[in-house]
Amino acid sequence: MDEIVLYDYWRSSASYRVRIALNSLGVAHRRVPVNLLEGAHKAPEHLDRNPQGLVPALRIDGLMMTQSLSIIEYLDETRGPAGFLPADPPGRQRVRALAQAIAMDIHPVCNLGVVGHVMELTGRGEAARAEWMVKFIGEGLSAVERMLEDPRTGTFCHGEGPSIADFCLVPQVYNADRWGVDMARFSRIRSIAAVCEALPAFQAAHPERVKPQ
Ligand SMILES: N[C@@H](CCC(=O)N[C@@H](CS)C(=O)NCC(=O)O)C(=O)O
């Protein structure tokens, strides 16, 4: 079988999600760093992998795949089932809603390209970035915390096993800590993230573990 290659960036939360999924399934792969700070994601070589100029991209089964959530579902469908999504439709809907609240509503407005443009438009540089991150990550996680006030929340976002929702939550918590978001008010999120972070698949995917030396 062809080698599986993950094109990612150590601090990218979308890449972090896919690393957790690959590790959870024990899928052997090689990582190729795409340095966002050097603009490598906009180079023709990477645009051939992902015309959106974003990471991650995964070469697998003779295909180049983009979009972290769809990649994770593909991995579960072809290398699992690993229960990344619950078996029951209402459970699947809830896990997708939690995952999307992060991946589609918090993450895009906090992306490098978007925030770089905000800094440029406001002319306030780092100060604008810091305020922006705290506002949008804080508001977004506040909504997620309320979504987790649900009897279906267990040790993890949904029940007793990690799902796509947890794969999105942990990288977002990493970012929240990075930008100094006040996390004390999010007790459910903190407790779920702590349980996940103790698992080897999450630990091996952590940015500090994969950061180029
Ligand atoms: N929806 C995409 C988002 C990918 C994405 O936005 N990746 C970020 C890093 S986490 C990126 O490449 N940012 C580059 C930029 O904003 O210029 C996914 O889930 O894969």
Coordinates of C-alpha atoms and ligand atoms in Angstrom, one line a residue:
M1 CA 0.0 0.0 0.0
D2 CA 1.2 3.5 -0.8
E3 CA 2.8 5.6 1.9
I4 CA 0.3 8.0 3.7
V5 CA 1.6 11.6 3.8
L6 CA 0.2 14.4 6.0
Y7 CA 1.0 17.9 4.9
D8 CA 0.6 20.0 8.0
Y9 CA 1.9 22.7 10.2
W10 CA 2.7 22.0 13.9
R11 CA 0.5 24.8 15.2
S12 CA -2.4 24.4 12.9
S13 CA -5.5 23.2 14.7
A14 CA -7.1 21.7 11.7
S15 CA -3.9 19.6 11.2
Y16 CA -3.9 18.7 14.9
R17 CA -7.4 17.2 14.5
V18 CA -6.2 14.9 11.7
R19 CA -3.1 13.9 13.6
I20 CA -5.3 12.8 16.6
A21 CA -7.5 10.8 14.2
L22 CA -4.5 9.1 12.5
N23 CA -2.9 8.3 15.9
S24 CA -6.2 7.0 17.3
L25 CA -6.4 4.5 14.4
G26 CA -2.7 3.7 14.5
V27 CA -2.3 4.7 10.9
A28 CA 1.3 4.9 10.0
H29 CA 2.1 8.1 8.1
R30 CA 4.9 10.6 7.2
R31 CA 4.5 14.3 8.0
V32 CA 5.7 16.9 5.6
P33 CA 5.7 20.4 7.3
V34 CA 4.2 23.3 5.3
N35 CA 5.4 26.4 7.1
L36 CA 2.5 28.9 7.2
L37 CA 4.7 31.7 8.6
E38 CA 6.9 31.4 5.5
G39 CA 3.9 31.3 3.2
A40 CA 4.6 27.8 2.0
H41 CA 0.8 27.1 1.9
K42 CA 0.5 29.6 -0.9
A43 CA 3.3 28.2 -3.0
P44 CA 2.3 26.4 -6.3
E45 CA 3.5 23.1 -4.9
H46 CA 1.0 23.3 -2.0
L47 CA -1.8 24.8 -4.1
D48 CA -1.6 21.7 -6.3
R49 CA -2.3 19.7 -3.1
N50 CA -5.0 22.1 -1.8
P51 CA -6.2 24.8 -4.1
Q52 CA -7.6 26.6 -1.0
G53 CA -4.0 27.2 0.2
L54 CA -4.7 25.7 3.6
V55 CA -3.4 22.8 5.7
P56 CA -3.9 20.0 6.3
A57 CA -3.8 17.9 3.1
L58 CA -3.5 14.1 3.3
R59 CA -2.2 11.9 0.5
I60 CA -3.9 8.5 1.0
D61 CA -5.2 5.7 -1.2
G62 CA -3.9 7.4 -4.4
L63 CA -5.8 10.6 -3.6
M64 CA -5.0 14.0 -2.2
M65 CA -7.6 14.9 0.5
T66 CA -8.4 18.2 2.1
Q67 CA -10.8 19.5 4.8
S68 CA -10.0 18.0 8.2
L69 CA -13.5 16.8 9.2
S70 CA -14.1 15.0 5.9
I71 CA -10.6 13.4 6.2
I72 CA -11.4 12.2 9.7
E73 CA -14.7 10.7 8.6
Y74 CA -12.9 9.0 5.6
L75 CA -10.3 7.5 8.0
D76 CA -13.1 6.1 10.3
E77 CA -14.9 4.7 7.3
T78 CA -11.9 3.1 5.7
R79 CA -9.6 2.3 8.7
G80 CA -12.2 1.9 11.4
P81 CA -14.9 1.8 12.5
A82 CA -13.4 3.6 15.4
G83 CA -16.6 5.3 16.6
F84 CA -15.4 8.9 15.7
L85 CA -19.2 9.4 15.1
P86 CA -21.9 7.7 17.2
A87 CA -23.9 5.0 15.6
D88 CA -27.3 6.6 16.2
P89 CA -28.5 9.5 14.0
P90 CA -29.3 11.9 16.8
G91 CA -25.9 11.3 18.4
R92 CA -24.2 11.8 15.0
Q93 CA -26.1 15.0 14.6
R94 CA -25.0 16.3 18.0
V95 CA -21.3 15.4 17.6
R96 CA -21.3 17.1 14.2
A97 CA -23.0 20.1 15.7
L98 CA -20.3 20.4 18.4
A99 CA -17.5 19.8 15.9
Q100 CA -18.9 22.3 13.5
A101 CA -19.5 25.0 16.2
I102 CA -15.7 24.9 16.6
A103 CA -14.4 24.1 13.1
M104 CA -16.9 26.2 11.1
D105 CA -17.7 29.0 13.5
I106 CA -14.7 29.7 15.8
H107 CA -11.8 28.5 13.7
P108 CA -12.3 30.3 10.4
V109 CA -12.5 33.8 11.9
C110 CA -9.3 33.2 13.9
N111 CA -7.3 31.9 10.9
L112 CA -3.9 33.4 10.0
G113 CA -5.1 35.0 6.8
V114 CA -8.2 36.5 8.3
V115 CA -6.5 37.8 11.4
G116 CA -3.6 39.1 9.4
H117 CA -6.0 41.2 7.3
V118 CA -7.7 42.5 10.5
M119 CA -4.3 43.6 11.8
E120 CA -3.6 45.4 8.5
L121 CA -7.1 47.1 8.2
T122 CA -7.0 48.3 11.8
G123 CA -3.4 49.3 11.7
R124 CA -3.3 48.1 15.4
G125 CA -1.1 45.1 14.8
E126 CA -0.6 42.6 17.7
A127 CA -3.0 44.5 20.0
A128 CA -5.8 44.0 17.4
R129 CA -4.9 40.3 17.0
A130 CA -4.9 39.7 20.8
E131 CA -8.3 41.3 21.3
W132 CA -9.8 39.5 18.3
M133 CA -8.7 36.1 19.4
V134 CA -9.9 36.5 23.0
K135 CA -13.3 37.8 21.8
F136 CA -14.0 35.2 19.1
I137 CA -12.5 32.1 20.9
G138 CA -14.1 33.2 24.2
E139 CA -17.6 33.7 22.7
G140 CA -17.4 30.6 20.7
L141 CA -16.3 28.4 23.5
S142 CA -18.9 29.9 25.8
A143 CA -21.5 28.6 23.4
V144 CA -19.8 25.2 23.2
E145 CA -19.8 25.1 27.1
R146 CA -23.6 25.6 27.0
M147 CA -24.0 23.0 24.3
L148 CA -22.2 20.6 26.6
E149 CA -24.9 21.1 29.3
D150 CA -26.7 18.1 28.0
P151 CA -27.2 14.7 29.5
R152 CA -25.4 13.1 26.5
T153 CA -22.2 14.7 27.6
G154 CA -20.1 12.2 29.4
T155 CA -16.4 11.9 30.2
F156 CA -16.0 13.1 26.6
C157 CA -18.1 15.6 24.6
H158 CA -20.5 12.8 23.8
G159 CA -20.6 9.7 26.0
E160 CA -17.6 7.7 27.1
G161 CA -15.4 7.7 24.0
P162 CA -13.6 10.3 22.0
S163 CA -15.4 11.6 18.9
I164 CA -14.8 14.1 16.2
A165 CA -16.2 16.7 18.7
D166 CA -13.2 16.0 21.0
F167 CA -10.8 16.1 18.1
C168 CA -12.0 19.7 17.4
L169 CA -12.2 20.7 21.1
V170 CA -8.7 19.9 22.2
P171 CA -6.9 21.9 19.5
Q172 CA -9.3 24.8 20.1
V173 CA -8.5 24.7 23.8
Y174 CA -4.7 24.7 22.9
N175 CA -5.4 27.9 20.9
A176 CA -7.5 29.5 23.7
D177 CA -4.6 28.9 26.1
R178 CA -2.2 30.3 23.6
W179 CA -4.1 33.5 23.3
G180 CA -4.9 33.9 27.0
V181 CA -8.6 33.2 26.9
D182 CA -10.1 33.0 30.4
M183 CA -10.9 29.3 30.6
A184 CA -11.8 29.2 34.3
R185 CA -15.5 29.7 33.4
F186 CA -15.6 26.6 31.1
S187 CA -15.5 23.8 33.6
R188 CA -17.0 21.1 31.2
I189 CA -14.6 22.0 28.4
R190 CA -11.6 21.9 30.8
S191 CA -12.6 18.6 32.3
I192 CA -13.1 17.0 28.8
A193 CA -9.9 18.4 27.5
A194 CA -7.9 17.1 30.4
V195 CA -9.3 13.6 29.9
C196 CA -8.4 13.7 26.2
E197 CA -5.0 15.2 26.8
A198 CA -4.1 12.1 28.9
L199 CA -4.6 9.8 25.9
P200 CA -1.6 8.7 23.9
A201 CA -3.2 9.6 20.6
F202 CA -3.8 13.1 21.7
Q203 CA -0.4 13.5 23.3
A204 CA 1.5 12.3 20.2
A205 CA -0.5 14.9 18.1
H206 CA 0.2 17.8 20.4
P207 CA 1.9 20.8 18.7
E208 CA 4.9 20.7 21.0
R209 CA 5.5 17.1 20.2
V210 CA 5.5 17.6 16.5
K211 CA 7.1 21.0 16.3
P212 CA 10.2 21.0 14.1
Q213 CA 13.4 21.2 16.2
Ligands
LIG1 N1 -11.8 23.9 7.0 C1 -10.4 23.6 6.8 C2 -9.6 24.7 7.5 C3 -8.1 24.6 7.2 C4 -7.4 25.8 7.7 O1 -8.0 26.9 7.8 N2 -6.1 25.6 8.0 C5 -5.4 26.8 8.6 C6 -4.4 26.3 9.7 S1 -5.3 25.7 11.1 C7 -4.5 27.4 7.5 O2 -4.0 26.7 6.6 N3 -4.4 28.7 7.5 C8 -3.6 29.5 6.6 C9 -4.1 30.9 6.4 O3 -5.0 31.3 7.1 O4 -3.5 31.5 5.6 C10 -10.1 22.3 7.5 O5 -10.8 21.9 8.4 O6 -9.2 21.5 7.0

